[in-house]
Amino acid sequence: MLSLRLALGAHPLVLLRRLLVVAAAAGVGFLLLCTLGYAVAHPKATGQSVVRLVWCAVPLAAVVQFALAVARTDPSTRPRAGLDAAGLGPVRMSLLAAASTAISCTLGSGLALLVYLELRGDLGGTPLSGSAEGLLDGHAHLPWGATLTLLGLLPVLAAATCAVVLRPRKEAAAGRQPVDPEAEAPVAPPTVPPAPKPAYAGLPWGIAIISVGLAMEAYVGRGPAPDPDTLLSLPGRADGTSPGVIGGWLLASLGLVLAGPGLTHWCGVLLSAGRPGAVRLLAGRILQDAATRIGRPLGVLCAVASGALAAAELYGAAWESGPRPFGPLTGLGAALVMACVTATAITAALDSRQNRAGTTAALQRLGLPVSMLRGAAVLRTCVLLAVLTPLTWAIAELAALPMTR
């Protein structure tokens, strides 16, 4: 009940983010229901049903990441002074954020069920009733147990992820120096707090994983033809692809995600190198400070964009004439993933801006003009685009090369 009251009394921008989570959850729920309907209507096509279900994992992961970003930036679920006395400490607030996320995802799943049943013609009463009966296999009855299980998958995963990630870490024992009553000086702390992990720590690992993934693709692609029974189906293609090629592609995408914070940090270092002016120095320092916060969402966005470019290279002109196992649902899933990762990156950027609001206000009190802040923001954006865009394109071309032979 508290989660619902906080949701209804939130800022309009926060409500908009939650509505976007509801819409994204509805899209994933609709894809899962379409997969279930196909499996029920085609009981002998087990392989195709499994492939459809596996490909639904990508939109599912994208929506979970977006829901986590929205919960992280929700001001109503952040710890506040004085709430501990009311029993709402940091742990309870993280559970409250998880509950709010579960409510939003449940609303989206319910909306997806209503739309799906209406398009199949199971409800009736509107002009759209039964308009997609053939596409959605309306002649097959859905098992309600499996339906509710699939629809409950996203709320459970999103809530669990928020509860784990947003749960506050234990404070270092060195921050609380106990006092010995028989001694005049405080007792030395038994442990030393670990040094904060630098933002660029994952860059070498990311580069190494990208190299391994691309090398695996090249090695498998040049090897002998694999057994046809071991090939994996891709949406929109009649022929299969070797699991090694798919694994290399996924490794390259994972490496790009891990390298995101490091690339963002070194973009800031590049901006502030030499004898920078005020705008360049400000832009570089902000990028270095926010590398961890915005770097990972940017890495995910680059990985998804790389996959989209590789898919466009893979299908090419055959897209218009080739078979499409998913039909129009392929476009829905791709659009959902791209929209979620883009919204996550924008949400992380807005959260970073909100966290440095105090610093920005102090600079303005010192006389820093607003135009200089805007110029620094434009400069940061241009540098990130100049570095990440060609890198994303190069990885996409190298990843698609073994699959277009």
mmCIF file of C-alpha atoms in Angstrom:
data_model
loop_
_atom_site.group_PDB
_atom_site.id
_atom_site.type_symbol
_atom_site.label_atom_id
_atom_site.label_comp_id
_atom_site.label_asym_id
_atom_site.label_seq_id
_atom_site.Cartn_x
_atom_site.Cartn_y
_atom_site.Cartn_z
ATOM 1 C CA MET A 1 0.000 0.000 0.000
ATOM 2 C CA LEU A 2 2.855 2.380 0.786
ATOM 3 C CA SER A 3 4.398 1.664 -2.612
ATOM 4 C CA LEU A 4 1.105 2.522 -4.303
ATOM 5 C CA ARG A 5 0.711 5.773 -2.356
ATOM 6 C CA LEU A 6 4.265 6.837 -3.173
ATOM 7 C CA ALA A 7 3.667 6.028 -6.824
ATOM 8 C CA LEU A 8 0.495 8.106 -6.987
ATOM 9 C CA GLY A 9 2.120 11.077 -5.238
ATOM 10 C CA ALA A 10 5.330 11.105 -7.246
ATOM 11 C CA HIS A 11 6.613 13.823 -9.575
ATOM 12 C CA PRO A 12 5.129 13.759 -13.109
ATOM 13 C CA LEU A 13 8.526 12.846 -14.599
ATOM 14 C CA VAL A 14 8.809 9.909 -12.185
ATOM 15 C CA LEU A 15 5.284 8.824 -13.102
ATOM 16 C CA LEU A 16 6.243 8.991 -16.780
ATOM 17 C CA ARG A 17 9.207 6.695 -16.169
ATOM 18 C CA ARG A 18 6.997 4.223 -14.355
ATOM 19 C CA LEU A 19 4.472 4.315 -17.176
ATOM 20 C CA LEU A 20 7.307 3.541 -19.590
ATOM 21 C CA VAL A 21 8.184 0.532 -17.423
ATOM 22 C CA VAL A 22 4.543 -0.565 -17.603
ATOM 23 C CA ALA A 23 4.581 -0.231 -21.395
ATOM 24 C CA ALA A 24 7.864 -2.141 -21.698
ATOM 25 C CA ALA A 25 6.557 -4.889 -19.417
ATOM 26 C CA ALA A 26 3.437 -5.111 -21.558
ATOM 27 C CA GLY A 27 5.591 -5.587 -24.656
ATOM 28 C CA VAL A 28 7.569 -8.422 -23.078
ATOM 29 C CA GLY A 29 4.395 -10.031 -21.757
ATOM 30 C CA PHE A 30 2.866 -9.907 -25.225
ATOM 31 C CA LEU A 31 5.929 -11.598 -26.751
ATOM 32 C CA LEU A 32 5.863 -14.335 -24.106
ATOM 33 C CA LEU A 33 2.167 -14.938 -24.710
ATOM 34 C CA CYS A 34 2.760 -15.159 -28.452
ATOM 35 C CA THR A 35 5.474 -17.731 -27.809
ATOM 36 C CA LEU A 36 3.125 -19.745 -25.592
ATOM 37 C CA GLY A 37 0.323 -19.554 -28.165
ATOM 38 C CA TYR A 38 2.635 -20.843 -30.895
ATOM 39 C CA ALA A 39 3.812 -23.720 -28.691
ATOM 40 C CA VAL A 40 0.233 -24.748 -27.884
ATOM 41 C CA ALA A 41 -0.920 -24.520 -31.508
ATOM 42 C CA HIS A 42 2.130 -26.401 -32.861
ATOM 43 C CA PRO A 43 2.917 -29.164 -30.358
ATOM 44 C CA LYS A 44 5.210 -30.969 -32.788
ATOM 45 C CA ALA A 45 7.392 -27.920 -33.524
ATOM 46 C CA THR A 46 9.294 -28.163 -30.245
ATOM 47 C CA GLY A 47 12.518 -26.756 -31.656
ATOM 48 C CA GLN A 48 10.895 -23.626 -33.042
ATOM 49 C CA SER A 49 9.033 -23.061 -29.767
ATOM 50 C CA VAL A 50 12.237 -23.301 -27.757
ATOM 51 C CA VAL A 51 14.028 -20.898 -30.117
ATOM 52 C CA ARG A 52 11.197 -18.383 -29.780
ATOM 53 C CA LEU A 53 11.321 -18.640 -25.993
ATOM 54 C CA VAL A 54 15.108 -18.197 -25.916
ATOM 55 C CA TRP A 55 14.946 -15.103 -28.120
ATOM 56 C CA CYS A 56 12.384 -13.613 -25.696
ATOM 57 C CA ALA A 57 15.153 -13.578 -23.072
ATOM 58 C CA VAL A 58 16.824 -10.586 -24.746
ATOM 59 C CA PRO A 59 13.794 -8.237 -24.453
ATOM 60 C CA LEU A 60 13.198 -9.613 -20.959
ATOM 61 C CA ALA A 61 16.729 -8.696 -19.851
ATOM 62 C CA ALA A 62 16.435 -5.240 -21.455
ATOM 63 C CA VAL A 63 13.199 -4.492 -19.569
ATOM 64 C CA VAL A 64 14.690 -5.705 -16.270
ATOM 65 C CA GLN A 65 17.649 -3.371 -16.776
ATOM 66 C CA PHE A 66 15.334 -0.461 -17.560
ATOM 67 C CA ALA A 67 13.162 -1.181 -14.522
ATOM 68 C CA LEU A 68 16.285 -1.236 -12.340
ATOM 69 C CA ALA A 69 17.445 2.119 -13.736
ATOM 70 C CA VAL A 70 14.038 3.670 -13.030
ATOM 71 C CA ALA A 71 13.979 2.252 -9.489
ATOM 72 C CA ARG A 72 17.513 3.531 -8.850
ATOM 73 C CA THR A 73 16.558 7.094 -9.843
ATOM 74 C CA ASP A 74 13.217 7.125 -8.017
ATOM 75 C CA PRO A 75 13.494 9.821 -5.314
ATOM 76 C CA SER A 76 10.631 8.367 -3.265
ATOM 77 C CA THR A 77 12.533 5.136 -2.564
ATOM 78 C CA ARG A 78 15.867 6.681 -1.603
ATOM 79 C CA PRO A 79 16.969 6.633 2.064
ATOM 80 C CA ARG A 80 16.175 9.848 3.871
ATOM 81 C CA ALA A 81 17.133 11.254 7.248
ATOM 82 C CA GLY A 82 14.582 10.547 9.956
ATOM 83 C CA LEU A 83 12.924 7.562 8.272
ATOM 84 C CA ASP A 84 14.926 5.055 10.327
ATOM 85 C CA ALA A 85 12.812 5.895 13.365
ATOM 86 C CA ALA A 86 9.707 4.966 11.375
ATOM 87 C CA GLY A 87 11.184 1.599 10.450
ATOM 88 C CA LEU A 88 12.128 2.648 6.896
ATOM 89 C CA GLY A 89 15.865 2.257 6.855
ATOM 90 C CA PRO A 90 18.006 1.671 3.754
ATOM 91 C CA VAL A 91 17.100 -2.018 3.599
ATOM 92 C CA ARG A 92 13.370 -1.337 3.835
ATOM 93 C CA MET A 93 13.649 1.375 1.184
ATOM 94 C CA SER A 94 15.338 -1.063 -1.203
ATOM 95 C CA LEU A 95 12.490 -3.520 -0.597
ATOM 96 C CA LEU A 96 10.042 -0.680 -1.211
ATOM 97 C CA ALA A 97 11.719 0.029 -4.552
ATOM 98 C CA ALA A 98 11.444 -3.656 -5.418
ATOM 99 C CA ALA A 99 7.749 -3.653 -4.529
ATOM 100 C CA SER A 100 7.109 -0.572 -6.685
ATOM 101 C CA THR A 101 8.900 -2.223 -9.584
ATOM 102 C CA ALA A 102 6.863 -5.396 -9.137
ATOM 103 C CA ILE A 103 3.632 -3.379 -9.218
ATOM 104 C CA SER A 104 4.596 -1.619 -12.447
ATOM 105 C CA CYS A 105 5.641 -4.868 -14.154
ATOM 106 C CA THR A 106 2.492 -6.647 -12.976
ATOM 107 C CA LEU A 107 0.327 -3.893 -14.437
ATOM 108 C CA GLY A 108 2.169 -4.228 -17.732
ATOM 109 C CA SER A 109 1.768 -8.001 -17.753
ATOM 110 C CA GLY A 110 -1.971 -7.671 -17.070
ATOM 111 C CA LEU A 111 -2.318 -5.157 -19.884
ATOM 112 C CA ALA A 112 -0.472 -7.522 -22.234
ATOM 113 C CA LEU A 113 -2.865 -10.340 -21.338
ATOM 114 C CA LEU A 114 -5.933 -8.192 -22.069
ATOM 115 C CA VAL A 115 -4.566 -7.007 -25.417
ATOM 116 C CA TYR A 116 -3.492 -10.510 -26.403
ATOM 117 C CA LEU A 117 -6.855 -12.072 -25.587
ATOM 118 C CA GLU A 118 -8.677 -9.259 -27.377
ATOM 119 C CA LEU A 119 -6.626 -9.623 -30.563
ATOM 120 C CA ARG A 120 -7.161 -13.374 -30.488
ATOM 121 C CA GLY A 121 -10.907 -12.868 -30.245
ATOM 122 C CA ASP A 122 -11.306 -14.419 -26.789
ATOM 123 C CA LEU A 123 -12.954 -11.355 -25.248
ATOM 124 C CA GLY A 124 -14.988 -9.665 -27.983
ATOM 125 C CA GLY A 125 -16.885 -6.411 -27.788
ATOM 126 C CA THR A 126 -14.511 -4.126 -29.744
ATOM 127 C CA PRO A 127 -13.727 -3.650 -33.452
ATOM 128 C CA LEU A 128 -10.241 -5.100 -32.842
ATOM 129 C CA SER A 129 -11.577 -8.345 -31.428
ATOM 130 C CA GLY A 130 -10.158 -11.253 -33.404
ATOM 131 C CA SER A 131 -8.259 -9.012 -35.839
ATOM 132 C CA ALA A 132 -5.048 -11.046 -35.314
ATOM 133 C CA GLU A 133 -6.607 -14.449 -34.708
ATOM 134 C CA GLY A 134 -4.553 -16.160 -37.416
ATOM 135 C CA LEU A 135 -1.247 -14.575 -36.372
ATOM 136 C CA LEU A 136 -1.767 -15.316 -32.679
ATOM 137 C CA ASP A 137 -3.131 -18.863 -33.133
ATOM 138 C CA GLY A 138 -6.531 -17.992 -31.766
ATOM 139 C CA HIS A 139 -7.900 -21.477 -32.416
ATOM 140 C CA ALA A 140 -5.713 -22.976 -29.639
ATOM 141 C CA HIS A 141 -6.794 -22.623 -26.018
ATOM 142 C CA LEU A 142 -4.177 -21.267 -23.613
ATOM 143 C CA PRO A 143 -3.295 -23.211 -20.456
ATOM 144 C CA TRP A 144 -3.846 -20.732 -17.649
ATOM 145 C CA GLY A 145 -1.149 -22.215 -15.434
ATOM 146 C CA ALA A 146 1.549 -21.660 -18.051
ATOM 147 C CA THR A 147 0.086 -18.254 -18.924
ATOM 148 C CA LEU A 148 0.258 -16.947 -15.358
ATOM 149 C CA THR A 149 3.725 -18.432 -14.898
ATOM 150 C CA LEU A 150 5.124 -16.646 -17.946
ATOM 151 C CA LEU A 151 3.438 -13.366 -17.042
ATOM 152 C CA GLY A 152 4.769 -13.550 -13.492
ATOM 153 C CA LEU A 153 8.327 -14.107 -14.670
ATOM 154 C CA LEU A 154 9.118 -10.454 -15.374
ATOM 155 C CA PRO A 155 7.727 -8.989 -12.093
ATOM 156 C CA VAL A 156 9.621 -11.569 -10.050
ATOM 157 C CA LEU A 157 12.919 -11.068 -11.899
ATOM 158 C CA ALA A 158 12.659 -7.271 -11.865
ATOM 159 C CA ALA A 159 11.743 -7.101 -8.171
ATOM 160 C CA ALA A 160 14.497 -9.549 -7.189
ATOM 161 C CA THR A 161 17.075 -7.617 -9.213
ATOM 162 C CA CYS A 162 16.079 -4.318 -7.578
ATOM 163 C CA ALA A 163 16.159 -5.858 -4.099
ATOM 164 C CA VAL A 164 19.650 -7.283 -4.639
ATOM 165 C CA VAL A 165 21.266 -4.376 -6.504
ATOM 166 C CA LEU A 166 19.740 -1.546 -4.468
ATOM 167 C CA ARG A 167 20.367 -3.231 -1.126
ATOM 168 C CA PRO A 168 22.872 -1.039 0.770
ATOM 169 C CA ARG A 169 26.327 -2.468 1.257
ATOM 170 C CA LYS A 170 27.713 -2.924 4.750
ATOM 171 C CA GLU A 171 29.699 0.032 5.921
ATOM 172 C CA ALA A 172 33.373 -0.493 6.486
ATOM 173 C CA ALA A 173 34.341 -1.199 10.024
ATOM 174 C CA ALA A 174 37.004 1.501 9.818
ATOM 175 C CA GLY A 175 34.328 4.144 9.633
ATOM 176 C CA ARG A 176 33.156 3.237 13.126
ATOM 177 C CA GLN A 177 36.093 3.323 15.516
ATOM 178 C CA PRO A 178 35.087 1.697 18.827
ATOM 179 C CA VAL A 179 36.279 3.292 22.042
ATOM 180 C CA ASP A 180 37.955 1.227 24.768
ATOM 181 C CA PRO A 181 36.633 2.409 28.174
ATOM 182 C CA GLU A 182 39.965 1.570 29.859
ATOM 183 C CA ALA A 183 42.075 3.425 27.332
ATOM 184 C CA GLU A 184 42.411 7.101 26.592
ATOM 185 C CA ALA A 185 42.713 6.728 22.812
ATOM 186 C CA PRO A 186 40.203 5.052 20.527
ATOM 187 C CA VAL A 187 40.957 1.512 19.478
ATOM 188 C CA ALA A 188 42.396 1.199 15.977
ATOM 189 C CA PRO A 189 39.969 -0.235 13.460
ATOM 190 C CA PRO A 190 40.459 -3.972 12.846
ATOM 191 C CA THR A 191 40.144 -3.680 9.124
ATOM 192 C CA VAL A 192 41.019 -1.279 6.372
ATOM 193 C CA PRO A 193 38.274 -0.192 3.952
ATOM 194 C CA PRO A 194 38.887 -1.427 0.418
ATOM 195 C CA ALA A 195 39.896 1.166 -2.111
ATOM 196 C CA PRO A 196 37.119 2.096 -4.549
ATOM 197 C CA LYS A 197 37.340 0.254 -7.830
ATOM 198 C CA PRO A 198 38.353 2.642 -10.626
ATOM 199 C CA ALA A 199 35.971 3.080 -13.509
ATOM 200 C CA TYR A 200 38.536 1.945 -16.056
ATOM 201 C CA ALA A 201 39.275 -1.359 -14.277
ATOM 202 C CA GLY A 202 36.991 -3.319 -16.597
ATOM 203 C CA LEU A 203 38.456 -1.897 -19.814
ATOM 204 C CA PRO A 204 41.276 -4.465 -20.204
ATOM 205 C CA TRP A 205 38.862 -7.311 -19.502
ATOM 206 C CA GLY A 206 36.364 -5.882 -21.971
ATOM 207 C CA ILE A 207 38.976 -5.594 -24.719
ATOM 208 C CA ALA A 208 40.189 -9.126 -24.002
ATOM 209 C CA ILE A 209 36.664 -10.581 -24.134
ATOM 210 C CA ILE A 210 35.895 -8.717 -27.374
ATOM 211 C CA SER A 211 39.079 -10.105 -28.914
ATOM 212 C CA VAL A 212 38.272 -13.643 -27.766
ATOM 213 C CA GLY A 213 34.743 -13.416 -29.141
ATOM 214 C CA LEU A 214 35.812 -12.153 -32.540
ATOM 215 C CA ALA A 215 38.619 -14.716 -32.714
ATOM 216 C CA MET A 216 36.153 -17.509 -31.860
ATOM 217 C CA GLU A 217 33.830 -16.362 -34.630
ATOM 218 C CA ALA A 218 36.662 -16.240 -37.158
ATOM 219 C CA TYR A 219 37.993 -19.657 -36.145
ATOM 220 C CA VAL A 220 34.600 -21.386 -36.230
ATOM 221 C CA GLY A 221 33.572 -19.612 -39.421
ATOM 222 C CA ARG A 222 36.675 -20.795 -41.318
ATOM 223 C CA GLY A 223 36.498 -24.352 -39.982
ATOM 224 C CA PRO A 224 34.679 -27.338 -41.514
ATOM 225 C CA ALA A 225 30.921 -27.280 -41.885
ATOM 226 C CA PRO A 226 29.267 -28.249 -38.578
ATOM 227 C CA ASP A 227 26.690 -30.969 -38.117
ATOM 228 C CA PRO A 228 23.272 -29.690 -39.280
ATOM 229 C CA ASP A 229 21.700 -31.055 -36.093
ATOM 230 C CA THR A 230 23.862 -28.708 -33.976
ATOM 231 C CA LEU A 231 22.970 -25.527 -35.841
ATOM 232 C CA LEU A 232 20.951 -22.805 -34.089
ATOM 233 C CA SER A 233 18.105 -21.018 -35.847
ATOM 234 C CA LEU A 234 18.119 -17.243 -36.118
ATOM 235 C CA PRO A 235 14.977 -15.124 -36.583
ATOM 236 C CA GLY A 236 14.282 -14.515 -40.234
ATOM 237 C CA ARG A 237 16.678 -17.158 -41.592
ATOM 238 C CA ALA A 238 15.879 -20.641 -42.875
ATOM 239 C CA ASP A 239 19.429 -21.943 -42.412
ATOM 240 C CA GLY A 240 21.048 -22.364 -39.024
ATOM 241 C CA THR A 241 24.211 -20.896 -37.530
ATOM 242 C CA SER A 242 26.968 -22.620 -35.602
ATOM 243 C CA PRO A 243 26.764 -22.273 -31.794
ATOM 244 C CA GLY A 244 30.414 -21.197 -31.802
ATOM 245 C CA VAL A 245 29.622 -18.217 -34.014
ATOM 246 C CA ILE A 246 26.690 -17.204 -31.815
ATOM 247 C CA GLY A 247 28.866 -17.642 -28.721
ATOM 248 C CA GLY A 248 31.580 -15.443 -30.176
ATOM 249 C CA TRP A 249 29.010 -12.794 -31.036
ATOM 250 C CA LEU A 250 27.681 -12.845 -27.473
ATOM 251 C CA LEU A 251 31.200 -12.648 -26.040
ATOM 252 C CA ALA A 252 31.986 -9.608 -28.168
ATOM 253 C CA SER A 253 28.778 -7.936 -26.950
ATOM 254 C CA LEU A 254 29.628 -8.762 -23.325
ATOM 255 C CA GLY A 255 33.084 -7.284 -23.752
ATOM 256 C CA LEU A 256 31.589 -4.097 -25.112
ATOM 257 C CA VAL A 257 29.369 -3.834 -22.029
ATOM 258 C CA LEU A 258 32.332 -4.350 -19.666
ATOM 259 C CA ALA A 259 34.432 -1.799 -21.530
ATOM 260 C CA GLY A 260 31.749 0.907 -21.380
ATOM 261 C CA PRO A 261 32.797 2.565 -18.074
ATOM 262 C CA GLY A 262 36.472 2.482 -19.016
ATOM 263 C CA LEU A 263 35.849 3.982 -22.435
ATOM 264 C CA THR A 264 33.757 6.738 -20.846
ATOM 265 C CA HIS A 265 36.495 7.444 -18.310
ATOM 266 C CA TRP A 266 39.236 7.700 -20.932
ATOM 267 C CA CYS A 267 37.044 9.965 -23.038
ATOM 268 C CA GLY A 268 37.029 12.299 -20.041
ATOM 269 C CA VAL A 269 40.813 11.959 -19.692
ATOM 270 C CA LEU A 270 41.218 12.794 -23.367
ATOM 271 C CA LEU A 271 39.076 15.892 -22.995
ATOM 272 C CA SER A 272 41.026 17.230 -20.029
ATOM 273 C CA ALA A 273 44.477 16.397 -21.409
ATOM 274 C CA GLY A 274 47.044 19.082 -22.186
ATOM 275 C CA ARG A 275 46.081 22.632 -21.334
ATOM 276 C CA PRO A 276 42.284 22.508 -21.480
ATOM 277 C CA GLY A 277 40.051 25.508 -21.320
ATOM 278 C CA ALA A 278 37.262 25.863 -18.812
ATOM 279 C CA VAL A 279 34.648 24.120 -20.959
ATOM 280 C CA ARG A 280 36.910 21.228 -21.941
ATOM 281 C CA LEU A 281 38.169 20.756 -18.386
ATOM 282 C CA LEU A 282 34.634 20.786 -16.990
ATOM 283 C CA ALA A 283 33.405 18.295 -19.597
ATOM 284 C CA GLY A 284 36.351 15.962 -18.988
ATOM 285 C CA ARG A 285 36.036 15.980 -15.210
ATOM 286 C CA ILE A 286 32.306 15.304 -15.362
ATOM 287 C CA LEU A 287 32.845 12.360 -17.695
ATOM 288 C CA GLN A 288 35.477 10.873 -15.403
ATOM 289 C CA ASP A 289 33.270 11.321 -12.358
ATOM 290 C CA ALA A 290 30.173 9.806 -14.013
ATOM 291 C CA ALA A 291 31.992 7.036 -15.903
ATOM 292 C CA THR A 292 30.710 4.244 -13.672
ATOM 293 C CA ARG A 293 27.151 5.546 -13.584
ATOM 294 C CA ILE A 294 26.628 6.142 -17.302
ATOM 295 C CA GLY A 295 29.335 3.928 -18.788
ATOM 296 C CA ARG A 296 27.600 0.588 -18.265
ATOM 297 C CA PRO A 297 24.262 1.681 -19.845
ATOM 298 C CA LEU A 298 26.217 3.171 -22.736
ATOM 299 C CA GLY A 299 28.070 -0.111 -23.134
ATOM 300 C CA VAL A 300 24.785 -2.015 -23.264
ATOM 301 C CA LEU A 301 23.431 0.469 -25.802
ATOM 302 C CA CYS A 302 26.524 0.028 -27.964
ATOM 303 C CA ALA A 303 26.250 -3.762 -27.705
ATOM 304 C CA VAL A 304 22.611 -3.695 -28.827
ATOM 305 C CA ALA A 305 23.378 -1.235 -31.623
ATOM 306 C CA SER A 306 26.252 -3.476 -32.727
ATOM 307 C CA GLY A 307 23.889 -6.444 -32.799
ATOM 308 C CA ALA A 308 21.355 -4.463 -34.817
ATOM 309 C CA LEU A 309 24.000 -3.419 -37.349
ATOM 310 C CA ALA A 310 25.292 -6.982 -37.583
ATOM 311 C CA ALA A 311 21.735 -8.248 -38.135
ATOM 312 C CA ALA A 312 21.193 -5.695 -40.897
ATOM 313 C CA GLU A 313 24.440 -6.834 -42.506
ATOM 314 C CA LEU A 314 23.438 -10.468 -42.058
ATOM 315 C CA TYR A 315 20.021 -10.233 -43.674
ATOM 316 C CA GLY A 316 20.823 -7.599 -46.271
ATOM 317 C CA ALA A 317 18.672 -7.659 -49.367
ATOM 318 C CA ALA A 318 17.343 -11.115 -48.461
ATOM 319 C CA TRP A 319 15.158 -9.568 -45.766
ATOM 320 C CA GLU A 320 12.387 -8.822 -48.227
ATOM 321 C CA SER A 321 12.305 -12.286 -49.795
ATOM 322 C CA GLY A 322 13.615 -14.605 -47.063
ATOM 323 C CA PRO A 323 11.500 -16.583 -44.585
ATOM 324 C CA ARG A 324 10.504 -14.961 -41.319
ATOM 325 C CA PRO A 325 9.823 -17.434 -38.531
ATOM 326 C CA PHE A 326 8.769 -14.694 -36.105
ATOM 327 C CA GLY A 327 6.781 -12.580 -38.550
ATOM 328 C CA PRO A 328 6.034 -9.034 -37.345
ATOM 329 C CA LEU A 329 6.907 -10.025 -33.782
ATOM 330 C CA THR A 330 10.598 -9.864 -34.721
ATOM 331 C CA GLY A 331 10.291 -6.124 -35.259
ATOM 332 C CA LEU A 332 8.372 -5.736 -31.998
ATOM 333 C CA GLY A 333 11.089 -7.489 -30.020
ATOM 334 C CA ALA A 334 13.894 -5.550 -31.696
ATOM 335 C CA ALA A 335 12.132 -2.221 -31.185
ATOM 336 C CA LEU A 336 11.449 -3.084 -27.544
ATOM 337 C CA VAL A 337 15.090 -3.917 -26.850
ATOM 338 C CA MET A 338 16.396 -0.790 -28.572
ATOM 339 C CA ALA A 339 13.845 1.445 -26.827
ATOM 340 C CA CYS A 340 14.645 -0.026 -23.398
ATOM 341 C CA VAL A 341 18.425 0.283 -23.644
ATOM 342 C CA THR A 342 18.124 3.820 -25.027
ATOM 343 C CA ALA A 343 15.746 4.814 -22.237
ATOM 344 C CA THR A 344 18.099 3.245 -19.698
ATOM 345 C CA ALA A 345 21.044 5.282 -20.984
ATOM 346 C CA ILE A 346 18.981 8.484 -20.903
ATOM 347 C CA THR A 347 17.757 7.699 -17.384
ATOM 348 C CA ALA A 348 21.337 7.122 -16.205
ATOM 349 C CA ALA A 349 22.407 10.442 -17.737
ATOM 350 C CA LEU A 350 19.558 12.266 -15.996
ATOM 351 C CA ASP A 351 20.440 10.569 -12.721
ATOM 352 C CA SER A 352 24.058 11.650 -13.096
ATOM 353 C CA ARG A 353 22.911 15.208 -13.725
ATOM 354 C CA GLN A 354 20.723 15.087 -10.622
ATOM 355 C CA ASN A 355 23.583 13.806 -8.463
ATOM 356 C CA ARG A 356 25.803 16.725 -9.401
ATOM 357 C CA ALA A 357 23.022 19.309 -8.949
ATOM 358 C CA GLY A 358 24.733 20.658 -5.823
ATOM 359 C CA THR A 359 28.027 21.125 -7.649
ATOM 360 C CA THR A 360 26.268 22.812 -10.557
ATOM 361 C CA ALA A 361 24.471 25.203 -8.209
ATOM 362 C CA ALA A 362 27.747 26.058 -6.471
ATOM 363 C CA LEU A 363 29.423 26.809 -9.815
ATOM 364 C CA GLN A 364 26.548 29.065 -10.819
ATOM 365 C CA ARG A 365 26.827 30.942 -7.524
ATOM 366 C CA LEU A 366 30.487 31.510 -8.333
ATOM 367 C CA GLY A 367 29.468 33.154 -11.605
ATOM 368 C CA LEU A 368 29.812 30.316 -14.094
ATOM 369 C CA PRO A 369 27.469 31.102 -17.007
ATOM 370 C CA VAL A 370 24.795 28.630 -18.045
ATOM 371 C CA SER A 371 26.097 28.679 -21.612
ATOM 372 C CA MET A 372 29.383 27.178 -20.413
ATOM 373 C CA LEU A 373 27.527 24.286 -18.743
ATOM 374 C CA ARG A 374 25.565 23.669 -21.928
ATOM 375 C CA GLY A 375 28.726 23.798 -23.995
ATOM 376 C CA ALA A 376 30.332 21.210 -21.722
ATOM 377 C CA ALA A 377 27.296 18.938 -22.110
ATOM 378 C CA VAL A 378 27.412 19.228 -25.910
ATOM 379 C CA LEU A 379 31.149 18.569 -25.903
ATOM 380 C CA ARG A 380 30.738 15.445 -23.763
ATOM 381 C CA THR A 381 28.060 14.108 -26.085
ATOM 382 C CA CYS A 382 30.115 14.753 -29.214
ATOM 383 C CA VAL A 383 33.217 13.056 -27.805
ATOM 384 C CA LEU A 384 31.263 9.979 -26.721
ATOM 385 C CA LEU A 385 29.643 9.728 -30.146
ATOM 386 C CA ALA A 386 32.989 10.187 -31.897
ATOM 387 C CA VAL A 387 34.573 7.354 -29.883
ATOM 388 C CA LEU A 388 31.713 4.863 -29.456
ATOM 389 C CA THR A 389 30.099 5.076 -32.906
ATOM 390 C CA PRO A 390 33.058 3.829 -35.012
ATOM 391 C CA LEU A 391 33.888 1.207 -32.364
ATOM 392 C CA THR A 392 30.326 -0.120 -32.449
ATOM 393 C CA TRP A 393 30.315 -0.197 -36.251
ATOM 394 C CA ALA A 394 33.680 -1.996 -36.431
ATOM 395 C CA ILE A 395 32.614 -4.704 -33.956
ATOM 396 C CA ALA A 396 29.340 -5.176 -35.836
ATOM 397 C CA GLU A 397 31.136 -5.632 -39.166
ATOM 398 C CA LEU A 398 33.665 -8.072 -37.695
ATOM 399 C CA ALA A 399 30.929 -10.036 -35.887
ATOM 400 C CA ALA A 400 28.737 -10.360 -38.994
ATOM 401 C CA LEU A 401 31.584 -11.338 -41.314
ATOM 402 C CA PRO A 402 31.714 -15.084 -40.416
ATOM 403 C CA MET A 403 27.918 -15.359 -40.727
ATOM 404 C CA THR A 404 27.753 -13.817 -44.199
ATOM 405 C CA ARG A 405 30.276 -16.190 -45.821
#
